[in-house]
Coordinates of C-alpha atoms in Angstrom, one line a residue:
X1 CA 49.9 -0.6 -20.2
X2 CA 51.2 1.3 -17.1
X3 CA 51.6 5.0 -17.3
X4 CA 53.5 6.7 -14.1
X5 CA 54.3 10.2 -13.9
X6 CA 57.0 11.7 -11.9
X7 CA 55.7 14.2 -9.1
X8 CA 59.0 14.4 -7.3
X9 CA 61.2 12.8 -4.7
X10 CA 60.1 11.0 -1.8
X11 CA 61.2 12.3 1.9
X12 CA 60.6 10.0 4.6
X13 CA 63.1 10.5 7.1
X14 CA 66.0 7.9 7.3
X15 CA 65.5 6.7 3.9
X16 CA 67.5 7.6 0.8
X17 CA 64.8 9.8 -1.6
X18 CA 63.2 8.4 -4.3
X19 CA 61.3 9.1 -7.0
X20 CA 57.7 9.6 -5.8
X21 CA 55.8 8.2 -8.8
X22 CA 51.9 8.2 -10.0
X23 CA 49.9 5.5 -11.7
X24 CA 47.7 7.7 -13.9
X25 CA 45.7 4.6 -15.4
X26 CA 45.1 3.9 -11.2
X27 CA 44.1 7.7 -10.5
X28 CA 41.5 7.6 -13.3
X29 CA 39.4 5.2 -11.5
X30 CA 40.1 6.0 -8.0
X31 CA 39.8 10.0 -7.8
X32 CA 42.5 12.3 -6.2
X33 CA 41.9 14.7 -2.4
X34 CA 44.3 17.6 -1.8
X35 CA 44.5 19.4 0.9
X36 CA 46.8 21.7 2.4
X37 CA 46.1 25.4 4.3
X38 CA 47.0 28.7 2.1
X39 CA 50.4 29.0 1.0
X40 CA 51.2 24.7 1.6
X41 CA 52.1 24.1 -2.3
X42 CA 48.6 22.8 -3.6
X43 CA 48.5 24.9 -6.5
X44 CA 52.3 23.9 -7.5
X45 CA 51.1 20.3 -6.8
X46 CA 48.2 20.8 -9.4
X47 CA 50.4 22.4 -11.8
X48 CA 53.4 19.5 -11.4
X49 CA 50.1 16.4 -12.2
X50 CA 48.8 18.5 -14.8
X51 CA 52.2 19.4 -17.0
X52 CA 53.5 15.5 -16.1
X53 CA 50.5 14.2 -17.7
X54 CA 49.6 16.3 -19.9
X55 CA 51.1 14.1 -23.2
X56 CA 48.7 11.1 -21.8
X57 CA 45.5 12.3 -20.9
X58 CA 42.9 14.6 -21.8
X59 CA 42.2 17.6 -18.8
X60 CA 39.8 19.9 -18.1
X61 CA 40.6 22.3 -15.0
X62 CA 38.5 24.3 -13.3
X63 CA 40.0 27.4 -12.1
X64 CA 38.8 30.3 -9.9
X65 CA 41.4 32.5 -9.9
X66 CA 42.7 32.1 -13.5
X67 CA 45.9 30.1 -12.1
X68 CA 46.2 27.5 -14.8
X69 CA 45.5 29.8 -18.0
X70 CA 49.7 29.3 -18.5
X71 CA 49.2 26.0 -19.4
X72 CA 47.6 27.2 -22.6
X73 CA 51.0 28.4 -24.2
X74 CA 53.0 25.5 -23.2
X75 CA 50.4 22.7 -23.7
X76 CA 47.5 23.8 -25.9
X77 CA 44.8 24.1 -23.4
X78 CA 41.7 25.5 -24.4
X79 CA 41.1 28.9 -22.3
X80 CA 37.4 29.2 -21.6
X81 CA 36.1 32.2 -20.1
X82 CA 33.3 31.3 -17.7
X83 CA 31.3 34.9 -18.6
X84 CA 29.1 33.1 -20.9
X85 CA 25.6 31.9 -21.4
X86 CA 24.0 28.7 -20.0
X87 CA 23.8 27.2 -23.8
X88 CA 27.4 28.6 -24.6
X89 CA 29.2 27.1 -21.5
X90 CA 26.7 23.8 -22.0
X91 CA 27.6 23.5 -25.6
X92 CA 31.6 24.1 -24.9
X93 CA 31.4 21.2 -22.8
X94 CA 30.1 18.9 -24.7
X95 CA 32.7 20.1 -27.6
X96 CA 35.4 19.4 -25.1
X97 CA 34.6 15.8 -24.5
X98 CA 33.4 14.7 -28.1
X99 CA 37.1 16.4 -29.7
X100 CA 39.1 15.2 -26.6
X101 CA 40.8 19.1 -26.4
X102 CA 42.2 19.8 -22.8
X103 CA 40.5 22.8 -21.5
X104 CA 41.0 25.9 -18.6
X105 CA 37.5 26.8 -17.4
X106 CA 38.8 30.6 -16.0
X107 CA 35.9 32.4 -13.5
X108 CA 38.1 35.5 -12.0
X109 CA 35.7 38.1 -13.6
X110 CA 32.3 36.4 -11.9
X111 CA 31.4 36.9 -8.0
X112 CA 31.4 33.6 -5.8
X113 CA 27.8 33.3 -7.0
X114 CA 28.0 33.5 -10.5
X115 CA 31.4 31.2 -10.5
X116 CA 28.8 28.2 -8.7
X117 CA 26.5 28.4 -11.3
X118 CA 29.2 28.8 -14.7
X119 CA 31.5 25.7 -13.0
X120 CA 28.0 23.5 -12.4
X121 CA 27.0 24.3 -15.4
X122 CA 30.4 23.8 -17.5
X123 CA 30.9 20.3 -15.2
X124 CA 26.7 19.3 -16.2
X125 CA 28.2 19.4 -19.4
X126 CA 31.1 16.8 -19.2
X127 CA 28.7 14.9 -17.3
X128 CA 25.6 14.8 -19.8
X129 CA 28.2 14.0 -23.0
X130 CA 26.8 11.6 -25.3
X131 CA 28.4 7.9 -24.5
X132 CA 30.4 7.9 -27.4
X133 CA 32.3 10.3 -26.3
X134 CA 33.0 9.3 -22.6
X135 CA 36.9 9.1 -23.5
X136 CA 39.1 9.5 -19.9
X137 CA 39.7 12.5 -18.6
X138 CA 40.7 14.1 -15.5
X139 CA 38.9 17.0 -14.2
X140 CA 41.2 19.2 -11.6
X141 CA 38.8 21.7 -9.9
X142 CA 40.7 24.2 -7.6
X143 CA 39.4 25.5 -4.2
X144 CA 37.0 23.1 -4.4
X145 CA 35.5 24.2 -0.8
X146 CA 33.7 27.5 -2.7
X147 CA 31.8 24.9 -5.2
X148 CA 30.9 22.2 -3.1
X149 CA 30.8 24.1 0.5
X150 CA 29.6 21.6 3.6
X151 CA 27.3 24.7 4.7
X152 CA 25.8 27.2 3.0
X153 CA 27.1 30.8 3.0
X154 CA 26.3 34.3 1.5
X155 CA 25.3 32.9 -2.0
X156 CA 21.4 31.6 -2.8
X157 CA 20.6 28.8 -1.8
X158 CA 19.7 27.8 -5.6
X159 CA 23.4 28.4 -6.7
X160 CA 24.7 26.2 -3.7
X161 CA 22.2 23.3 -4.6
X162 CA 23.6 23.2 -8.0
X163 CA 27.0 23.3 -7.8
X164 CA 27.3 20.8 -4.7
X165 CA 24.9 18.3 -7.2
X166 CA 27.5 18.9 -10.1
X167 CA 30.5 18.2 -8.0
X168 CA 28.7 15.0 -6.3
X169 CA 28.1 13.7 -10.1
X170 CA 31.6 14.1 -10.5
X171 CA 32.5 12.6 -8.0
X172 CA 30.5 9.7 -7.1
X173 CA 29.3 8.8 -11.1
X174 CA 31.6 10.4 -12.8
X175 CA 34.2 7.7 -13.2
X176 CA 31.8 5.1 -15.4
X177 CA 31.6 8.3 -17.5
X178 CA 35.7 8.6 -17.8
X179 CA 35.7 12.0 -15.5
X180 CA 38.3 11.5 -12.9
X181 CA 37.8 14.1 -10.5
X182 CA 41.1 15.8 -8.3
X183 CA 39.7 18.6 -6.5
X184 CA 42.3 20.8 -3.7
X185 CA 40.9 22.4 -0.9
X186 CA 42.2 24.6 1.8
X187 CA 39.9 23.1 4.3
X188 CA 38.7 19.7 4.9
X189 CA 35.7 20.8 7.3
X190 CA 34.7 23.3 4.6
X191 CA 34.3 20.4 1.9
X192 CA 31.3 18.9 1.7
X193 CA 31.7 15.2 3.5
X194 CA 29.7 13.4 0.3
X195 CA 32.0 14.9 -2.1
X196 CA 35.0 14.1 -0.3
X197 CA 34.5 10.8 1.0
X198 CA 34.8 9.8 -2.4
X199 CA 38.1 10.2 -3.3
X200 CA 40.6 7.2 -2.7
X201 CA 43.7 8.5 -3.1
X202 CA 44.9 11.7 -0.4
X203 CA 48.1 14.0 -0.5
X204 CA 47.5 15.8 2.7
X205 CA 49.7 19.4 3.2
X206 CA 50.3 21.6 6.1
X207 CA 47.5 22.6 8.3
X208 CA 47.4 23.6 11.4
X209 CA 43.5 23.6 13.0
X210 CA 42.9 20.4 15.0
X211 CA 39.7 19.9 13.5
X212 CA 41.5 19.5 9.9
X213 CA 44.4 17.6 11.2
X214 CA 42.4 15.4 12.8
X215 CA 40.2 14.9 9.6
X216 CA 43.3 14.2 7.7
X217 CA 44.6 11.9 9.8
X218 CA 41.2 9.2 9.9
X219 CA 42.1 9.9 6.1
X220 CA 45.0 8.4 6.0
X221 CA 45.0 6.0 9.0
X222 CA 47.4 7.4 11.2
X223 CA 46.9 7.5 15.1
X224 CA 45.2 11.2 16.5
X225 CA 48.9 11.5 18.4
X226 CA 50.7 11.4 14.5
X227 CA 48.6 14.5 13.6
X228 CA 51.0 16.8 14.4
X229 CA 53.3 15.6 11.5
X230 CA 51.1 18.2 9.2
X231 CA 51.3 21.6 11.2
X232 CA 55.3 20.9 10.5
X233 CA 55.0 19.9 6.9
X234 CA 57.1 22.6 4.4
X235 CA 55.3 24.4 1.7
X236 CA 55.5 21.8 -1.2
X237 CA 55.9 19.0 1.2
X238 CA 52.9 16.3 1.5
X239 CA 51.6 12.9 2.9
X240 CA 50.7 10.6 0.4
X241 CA 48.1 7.4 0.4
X242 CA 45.5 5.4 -2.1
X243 CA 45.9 2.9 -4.6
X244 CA 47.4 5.2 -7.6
X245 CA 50.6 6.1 -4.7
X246 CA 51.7 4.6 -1.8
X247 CA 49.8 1.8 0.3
X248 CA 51.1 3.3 3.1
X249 CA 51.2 6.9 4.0
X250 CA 54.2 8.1 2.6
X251 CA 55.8 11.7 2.4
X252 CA 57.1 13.3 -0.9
X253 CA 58.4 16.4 -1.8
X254 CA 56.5 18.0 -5.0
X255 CA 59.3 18.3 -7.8
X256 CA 59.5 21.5 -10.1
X257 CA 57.1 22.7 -12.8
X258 CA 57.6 24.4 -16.3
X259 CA 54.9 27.2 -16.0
X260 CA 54.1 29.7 -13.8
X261 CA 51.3 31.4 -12.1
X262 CA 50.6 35.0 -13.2
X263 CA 50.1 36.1 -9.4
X264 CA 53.0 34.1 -7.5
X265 CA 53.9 34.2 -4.3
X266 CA 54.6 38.1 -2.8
X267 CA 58.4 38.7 -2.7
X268 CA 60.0 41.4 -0.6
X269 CA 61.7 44.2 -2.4
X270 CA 63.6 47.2 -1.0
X271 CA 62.1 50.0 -0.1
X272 CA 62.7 53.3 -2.3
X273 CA 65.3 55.6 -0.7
X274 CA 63.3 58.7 0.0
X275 CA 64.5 61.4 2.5
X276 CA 62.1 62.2 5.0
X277 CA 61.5 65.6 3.6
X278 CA 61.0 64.2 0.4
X279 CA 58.5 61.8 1.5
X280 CA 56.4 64.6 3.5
X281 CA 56.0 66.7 0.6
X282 CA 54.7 63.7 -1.8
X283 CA 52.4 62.4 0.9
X284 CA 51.3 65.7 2.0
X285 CA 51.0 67.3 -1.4
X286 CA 48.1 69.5 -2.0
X287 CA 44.8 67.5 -3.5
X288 CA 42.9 68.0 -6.7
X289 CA 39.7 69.5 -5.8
X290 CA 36.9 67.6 -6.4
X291 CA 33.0 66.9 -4.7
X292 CA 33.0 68.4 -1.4
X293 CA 33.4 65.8 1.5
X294 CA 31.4 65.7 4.6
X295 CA 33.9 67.4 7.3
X296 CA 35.2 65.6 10.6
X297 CA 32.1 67.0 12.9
X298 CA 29.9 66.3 10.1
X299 CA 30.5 62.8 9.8
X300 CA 31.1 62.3 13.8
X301 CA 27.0 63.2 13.9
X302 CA 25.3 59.6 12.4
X303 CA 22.2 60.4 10.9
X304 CA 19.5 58.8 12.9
X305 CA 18.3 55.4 12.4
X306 CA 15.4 55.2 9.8
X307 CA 12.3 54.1 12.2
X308 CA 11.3 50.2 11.3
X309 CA 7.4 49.2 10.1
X310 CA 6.3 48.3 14.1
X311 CA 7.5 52.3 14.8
X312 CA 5.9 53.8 12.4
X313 CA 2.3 51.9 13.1
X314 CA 3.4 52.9 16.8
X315 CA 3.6 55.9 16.3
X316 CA 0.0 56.8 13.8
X317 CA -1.7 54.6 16.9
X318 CA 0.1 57.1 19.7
X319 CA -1.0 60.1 17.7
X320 CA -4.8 58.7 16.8
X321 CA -7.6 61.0 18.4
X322 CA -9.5 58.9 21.1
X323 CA -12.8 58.6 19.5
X324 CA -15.7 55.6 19.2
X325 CA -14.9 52.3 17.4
X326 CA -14.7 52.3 14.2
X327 CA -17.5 50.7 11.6
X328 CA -15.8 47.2 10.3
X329 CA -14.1 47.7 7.2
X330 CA -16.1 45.5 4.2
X331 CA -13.8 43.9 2.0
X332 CA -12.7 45.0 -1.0
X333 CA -13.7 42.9 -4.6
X334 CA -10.6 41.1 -5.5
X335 CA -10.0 43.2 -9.0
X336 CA -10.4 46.8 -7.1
X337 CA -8.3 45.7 -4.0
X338 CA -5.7 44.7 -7.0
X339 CA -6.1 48.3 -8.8
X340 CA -5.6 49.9 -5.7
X341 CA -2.7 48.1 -4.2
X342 CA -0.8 48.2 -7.9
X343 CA -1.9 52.2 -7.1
X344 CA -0.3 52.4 -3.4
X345 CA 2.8 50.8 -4.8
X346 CA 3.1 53.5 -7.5
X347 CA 2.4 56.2 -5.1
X348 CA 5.9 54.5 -2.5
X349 CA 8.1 54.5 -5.3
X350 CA 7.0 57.7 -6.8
X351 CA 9.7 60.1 -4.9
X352 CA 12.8 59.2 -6.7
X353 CA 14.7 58.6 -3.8
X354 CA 12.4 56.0 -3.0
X355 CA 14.4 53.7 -5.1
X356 CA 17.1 53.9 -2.2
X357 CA 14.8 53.9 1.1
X358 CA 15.8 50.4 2.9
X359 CA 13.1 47.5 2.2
X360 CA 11.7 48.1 6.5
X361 CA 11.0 51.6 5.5
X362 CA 9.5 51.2 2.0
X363 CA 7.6 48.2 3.3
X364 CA 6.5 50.2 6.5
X365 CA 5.0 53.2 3.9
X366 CA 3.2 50.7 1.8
X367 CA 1.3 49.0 5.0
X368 CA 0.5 52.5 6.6
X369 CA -1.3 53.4 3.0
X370 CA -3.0 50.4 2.8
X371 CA -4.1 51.2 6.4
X372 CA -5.0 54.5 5.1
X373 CA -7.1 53.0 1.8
X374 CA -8.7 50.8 4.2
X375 CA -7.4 47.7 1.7
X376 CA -5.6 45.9 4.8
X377 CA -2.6 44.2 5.6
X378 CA -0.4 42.3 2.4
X379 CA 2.2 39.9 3.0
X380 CA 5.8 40.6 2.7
X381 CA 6.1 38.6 -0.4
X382 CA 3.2 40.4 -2.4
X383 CA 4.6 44.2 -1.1
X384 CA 7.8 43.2 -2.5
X385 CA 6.3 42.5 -5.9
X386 CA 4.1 45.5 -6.5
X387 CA 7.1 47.6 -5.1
X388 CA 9.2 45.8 -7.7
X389 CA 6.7 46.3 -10.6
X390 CA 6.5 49.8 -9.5
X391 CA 10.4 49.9 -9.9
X392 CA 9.4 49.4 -13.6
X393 CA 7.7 52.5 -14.5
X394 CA 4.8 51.3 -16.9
X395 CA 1.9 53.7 -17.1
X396 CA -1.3 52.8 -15.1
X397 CA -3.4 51.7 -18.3
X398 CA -0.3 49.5 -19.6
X399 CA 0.4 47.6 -16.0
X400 CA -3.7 46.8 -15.9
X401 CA -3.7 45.2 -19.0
X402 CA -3.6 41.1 -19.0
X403 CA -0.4 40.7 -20.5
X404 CA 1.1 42.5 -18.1
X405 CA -0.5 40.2 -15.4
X406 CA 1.3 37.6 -17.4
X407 CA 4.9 39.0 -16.4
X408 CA 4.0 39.3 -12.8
X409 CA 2.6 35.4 -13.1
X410 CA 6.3 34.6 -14.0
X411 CA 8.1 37.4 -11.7
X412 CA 6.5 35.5 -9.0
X413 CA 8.7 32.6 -9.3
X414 CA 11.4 34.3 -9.8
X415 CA 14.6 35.3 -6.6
X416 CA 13.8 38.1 -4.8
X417 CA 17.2 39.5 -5.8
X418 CA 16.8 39.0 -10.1
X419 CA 12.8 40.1 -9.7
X420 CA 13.2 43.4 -10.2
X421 CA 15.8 43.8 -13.0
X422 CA 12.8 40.9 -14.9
X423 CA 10.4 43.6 -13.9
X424 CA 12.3 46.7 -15.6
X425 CA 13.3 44.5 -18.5
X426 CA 9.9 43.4 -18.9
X427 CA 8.2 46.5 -18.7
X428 CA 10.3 48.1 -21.4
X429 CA 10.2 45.7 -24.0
X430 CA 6.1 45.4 -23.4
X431 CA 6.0 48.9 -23.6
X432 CA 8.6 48.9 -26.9
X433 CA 10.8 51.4 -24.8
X434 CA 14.8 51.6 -25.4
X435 CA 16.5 49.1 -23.4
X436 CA 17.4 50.6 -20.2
X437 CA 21.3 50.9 -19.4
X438 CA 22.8 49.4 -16.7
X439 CA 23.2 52.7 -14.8
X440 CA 19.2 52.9 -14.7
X441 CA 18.9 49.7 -13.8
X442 CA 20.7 50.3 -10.6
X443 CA 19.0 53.1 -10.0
X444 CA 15.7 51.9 -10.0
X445 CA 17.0 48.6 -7.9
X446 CA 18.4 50.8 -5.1
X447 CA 21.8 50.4 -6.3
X448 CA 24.7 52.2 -6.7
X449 CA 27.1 50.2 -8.8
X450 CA 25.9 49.6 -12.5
X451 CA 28.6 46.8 -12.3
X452 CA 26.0 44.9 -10.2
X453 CA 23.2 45.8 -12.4
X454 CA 25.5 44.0 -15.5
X455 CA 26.0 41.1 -13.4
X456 CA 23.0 40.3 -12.5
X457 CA 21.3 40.8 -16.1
X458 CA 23.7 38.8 -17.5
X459 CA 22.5 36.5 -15.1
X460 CA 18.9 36.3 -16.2
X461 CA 20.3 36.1 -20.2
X462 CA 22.1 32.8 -19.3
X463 CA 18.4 31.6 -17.5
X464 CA 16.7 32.0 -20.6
X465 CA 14.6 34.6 -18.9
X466 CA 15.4 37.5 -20.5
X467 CA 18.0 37.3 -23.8
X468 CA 20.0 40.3 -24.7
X469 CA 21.8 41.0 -28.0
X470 CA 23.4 43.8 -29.7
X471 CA 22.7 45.8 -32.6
X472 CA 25.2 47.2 -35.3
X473 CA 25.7 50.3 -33.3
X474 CA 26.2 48.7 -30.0
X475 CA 23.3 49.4 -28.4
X476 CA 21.6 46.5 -26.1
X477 CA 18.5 44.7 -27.0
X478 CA 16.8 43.2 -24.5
X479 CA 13.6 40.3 -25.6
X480 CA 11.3 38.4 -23.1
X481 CA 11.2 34.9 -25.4
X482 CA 8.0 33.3 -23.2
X483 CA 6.4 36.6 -24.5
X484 CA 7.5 37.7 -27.8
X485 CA 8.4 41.1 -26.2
X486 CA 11.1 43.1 -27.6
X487 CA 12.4 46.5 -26.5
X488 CA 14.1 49.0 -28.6
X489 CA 17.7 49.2 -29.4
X490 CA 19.2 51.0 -25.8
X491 CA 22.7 52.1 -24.4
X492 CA 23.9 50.1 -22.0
X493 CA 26.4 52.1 -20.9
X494 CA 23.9 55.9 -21.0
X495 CA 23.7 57.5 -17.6
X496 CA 20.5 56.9 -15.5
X497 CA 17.2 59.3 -16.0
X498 CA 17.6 62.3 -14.1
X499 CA 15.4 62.2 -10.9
X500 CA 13.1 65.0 -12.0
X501 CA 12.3 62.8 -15.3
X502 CA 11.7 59.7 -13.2
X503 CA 9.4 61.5 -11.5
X504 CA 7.2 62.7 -14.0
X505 CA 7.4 59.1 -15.6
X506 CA 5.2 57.6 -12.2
X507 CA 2.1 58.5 -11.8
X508 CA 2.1 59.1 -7.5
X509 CA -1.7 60.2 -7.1
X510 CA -3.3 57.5 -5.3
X511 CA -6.9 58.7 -4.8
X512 CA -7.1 60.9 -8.1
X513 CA -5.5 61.7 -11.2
X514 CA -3.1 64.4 -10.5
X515 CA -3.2 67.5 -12.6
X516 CA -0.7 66.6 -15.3
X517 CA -2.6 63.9 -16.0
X518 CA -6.2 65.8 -15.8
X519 CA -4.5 68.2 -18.4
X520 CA -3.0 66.0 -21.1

């Protein structure tokens, strides 16, 4: 049986319009491409497919900007919030598919990073269903550029890796599994070419680079001289090809929908009717006081540059006393070379503001000591561990123990940017400690937002690597699972240790117990 649905009127010039129709049971098997530039209609083109079929198929949209969560009240979509744990936003999946519920996978809370990894793992999902439960579906993924990107940007290069392999599986296998994918893009040269040469079917918007209007025209066929046609398109206005539309490129205009974005497009509004006088005393009112600010000279002088490791060795050459060569340095064993560069990287991070010190300068420090405890040069990648197992404020006889040595084993394989939050979680729940808060886990990171700090724990929760709950009182609980480790029941939301008790917590004295210690 044939099922077409109605996405508007047709408007080739010359020619009385028509209705531009859709043969779902077509699109299912030959994929969808939209692309238009910011502001061309794609979103309302989305929304028109989705609310016309609707009634027929099951659909699962992925959406960045929590667009499409209307469709929940008028057509029963599932909203799913993509802050969730790998096994949560697995297991949803999976649900989705084996019940056949239509589904809005919202990631406007997460950063670009963490909306990669929650939409490749949400897609890995559909994808991995059990084949009893490969019914059709179509899967709409918005701005498809940011999860399948043709180079790779400011996120890791892990997050990138997985979300381009997700949307390739949809993609190119996806069909013998029922997933049909439709993915809208603002940019054709931003789209990966593997996941876009896929699609059979095109409705190309208005764009106006020659790079993308040349793309869009191989697409559809046309001659390089027709490309213009799409830098004069009207919003809402498209050129449609493939198998499931038009065998020949054909323009339509994209009819009305039944829901509504909750953003919209801006609208201008009067401006309020304010006498000049009026308006001087309400800008110019006086200000609450608060912290005192730097003033105009202050902040006109820049602080100077903080020197970088080559300066500093530089300089302590410059400054050395001419004298004979010195004796060749023996080697140190491999255990006391390890006490005493665990030591040197207490004795960097044991000045609070350490913690804050830009990675040239704390790197710089921890070579010139090592210079200084005749232990030698370390490479980057080991001074960045010991400074981050500093970060986590175990005492000397706990951080020499083998367990311990354990964490560091796995810290090893871990980012650079998640190993020191494993490293502060780790060390408290080896030590039985109260869960740090998020506002001490910035501080010890170098960081000044405990926003971040949430983030990017959360992050290692959905990795397995570290798995927080909460108690009855609302405190956070934070285990290692590889371990056994637990720590005690902690305030997330408890302001960070006060510098002077931070510093009292590290032990600094590299070459001798200092006299706190020698009196306890």
């Amino acid at each position: 049986m044939k099922i077409e649905i109605d996405m508007g009127l047709t408007a080739a010039s010359g020619a009385v319009p028509g209705p531009a129709m859709l043969d779902l049971e077509e699109l299912l098997a030959t994929r969808l491409l939209v692309q238009g530039n910011s502001g061309s209609g794609k979103s309302h083109l989305l929304r028109r497919l989705l609310e016309q079929s609707a009634p027929h198929v099951q659909q699962v949209v992925i959406d960045p900007e929590g667009d499409f969560v209307g469709l929940a009240d008028r057509f029963g979509h599932v909203v799913v919030d993509g802050d969730r744990s790998v096994a949560e936003l697995e297991t949803i999946a999976a649900r989705v598919r084996q019940h056949r519920i239509s589904a809005v996978l919202t990631l406007e809370t997460l950063d670009a990073e963490m909306q990669m990894r929650a939409a490749a793992l949400f897609l890995n999902g559909l994808f991995d269903a059990d084949r009893d439960h490969w019914f059709p579906a179509l899967v709409i993924v918005d701005e498809a550029q940011l999860f399948a990107p043709a180079v790779s940007g400011d996120v890791s290069e892990e997050a990138r890796k997985l979300s381009l392999g997700a949307m390739t599986n949809l993609m190119c296998r996806g069909r013998k599994r029922g997933l049909a994918g439709v993915i809208a893009t603002q940019r054709l040269a931003k789209l990966a070419k593997n996941v876009a040469a896929e699609a059979t079917n095109f409705l190309m918007g208005r764009t106006f680079l020659d790079i993308d209007m040349a793309r869009a025209a191989d697409l559809l066929g046309l001659e390089r001289r027709q490309a213009e046609v799409f830098r004069e398109l009207q919003r809402g206005h498209f050129v449609a090809l493939g198998p499931a539309l038009s065998r020949r490129p054909l323009p339509i205009r994209v009819g009305a929908v039944k829901t509504a974005p909750r953003g919209g497009t801006p609208k201008l509004t009067p401006l309020p009717g304010q006498p000049s006088a009026e308006a001087r005393d309400l800008i110019l009112a006086p200000v609450p006081l608060g912290p005192a600010r730097a003033t105009a000279a202050e902040r006109r002088a820049a602080a100077p540059s903080a020197p970088s490791m080559h300066q500093i060795l530089e300089e302590i050459v410059r400054n050395r006393p001419a004298g004979p060569a010195p004796e060749e340095v023996p080697a140190l064993p491999a255990e006391e070379r390890e006490r005493s560069l665990r030591a040197i990287a207490r004795e960097t991070m044991a000045d609070p503001d350490s913690f804050f010190r830009p990675e040239p300068v704390l790197f710089g420090d921890f070579q010139v000591r090592c210079r200084i405890g005749r232990v030698g040069t370390v490479a980057p990648a080991e001074v960045k561990l010991y400074l981050n197992a500093a970060r986590a404020g175990l005492d000397p006889d706990r951080a020499a123990g083998a367990e311990w040595d354990r964490a560091l084993a796995v810290a090893r394989a871990i980012p650079d940017d998640m190993q020191a939050i494993y490293l502060i979680m780790a060390g408290a729940a080896l030590a039985g400690a109260p869960c740090p808060s998020d506002h001490e886990v910035a501080r010890r990171c170098g960081m000044h937002s405990a926003g971040r700090a949430r983030s990017r724990i959360r992050h290692l929760d959905k990795g397995d690597l570290v798995v927080t709950r909460s108690d009855m009182s609302g405190n956070r609980v934070a285990a290692v699972p590889e371990f056994g480790w637990e720590t005690a029941p902690g305030d997330p939301n408890a302001p960070a240790t006060a510098p002077a008790e931070a510093a009292r917590a590290v032990t600094p004295d590299l070459f001798g117990p200092s006299e706190r210690t020698a009196a306890e």
